[in-house]
Amino acid sequence: MSDQESLPSVLFVCARNAGRSQIAAALFEDLADGRATVRSGGPTPGEQVNPVVVQAMAEIGIGLAARTPRRLTDSDVRGSSVVVTTSGADAVGPLPGQRHEDWPVEDVADKDVDEVRVIRDDIRSRVERLAADLLPPVKPADA
């Protein structure tokens, strides 16, 4: 098995893939730094990532402006060792041998930037716990 095949594969799902799952995927990618495969999707993708989400993420140095919501596919689900859904994104059930978590995170739709910051920070703490549990340790540079 190659290093890439042994890495955890995490899928983040929210209804429109325009807010919560985009935040979670971007934060997990940042923490993983190449030590995981990260995807996100939604059963009814929006036209664009929520502009207030883009703003709140830019404030912490993560750019989402170039991302586009994408439709959740069966191969996304089958190819993931961990699937994380957010409240209202019940389109995905766990497969045998797959870890499934549902995070009761408030939707970002129609929220102002102050409210989205609170949601972002809630997701960040959940992502940090998940990353600590899933990610292989960082190898020292001289190893």
mmCIF file with all atom_site columns, N, CA and C in Angstrom, residues 6 24 82:
data_model
loop_
_atom_site.group_PDB
_atom_site.id
_atom_site.type_symbol
_atom_site.label_atom_id
_atom_site.label_alt_id
_atom_site.label_comp_id
_atom_site.label_asym_id
_atom_site.label_entity_id
_atom_site.label_seq_id
_atom_site.pdbx_PDB_ins_code
_atom_site.Cartn_x
_atom_site.Cartn_y
_atom_site.Cartn_z
_atom_site.occupancy
_atom_site.B_iso_or_equiv
_atom_site.pdbx_formal_charge
_atom_site.auth_seq_id
_atom_site.auth_comp_id
_atom_site.auth_asym_id
_atom_site.auth_atom_id
_atom_site.pdbx_PDB_model_num
ATOM 1 N N  . SER A 1 6  ? -2.644  4.917  2.304 1.00 0.00 ? 6  SER A N  1
ATOM 2 C CA . SER A 1 6  ? -2.778  4.712  3.739 1.00 0.00 ? 6  SER A CA 1
ATOM 3 C C  . SER A 1 6  ? -3.218  5.976  4.484 1.00 0.00 ? 6  SER A C  1
ATOM 4 N N  . ALA A 1 24 ? -15.092 23.470 6.979 1.00 0.00 ? 24 ALA A N  1
ATOM 5 C CA . ALA A 1 24 ? -14.474 22.294 7.588 1.00 0.00 ? 24 ALA A CA 1
ATOM 6 C C  . ALA A 1 24 ? -13.380 21.711 6.703 1.00 0.00 ? 24 ALA A C  1
ATOM 7 N N  . VAL A 1 82 ? -13.716 8.500  6.439 1.00 0.00 ? 82 VAL A N  1
ATOM 8 C CA . VAL A 1 82 ? -14.489 9.258  7.426 1.00 0.00 ? 82 VAL A CA 1
ATOM 9 C C  . VAL A 1 82 ? -15.432 10.194 6.674 1.00 0.00 ? 82 VAL A C  1
#
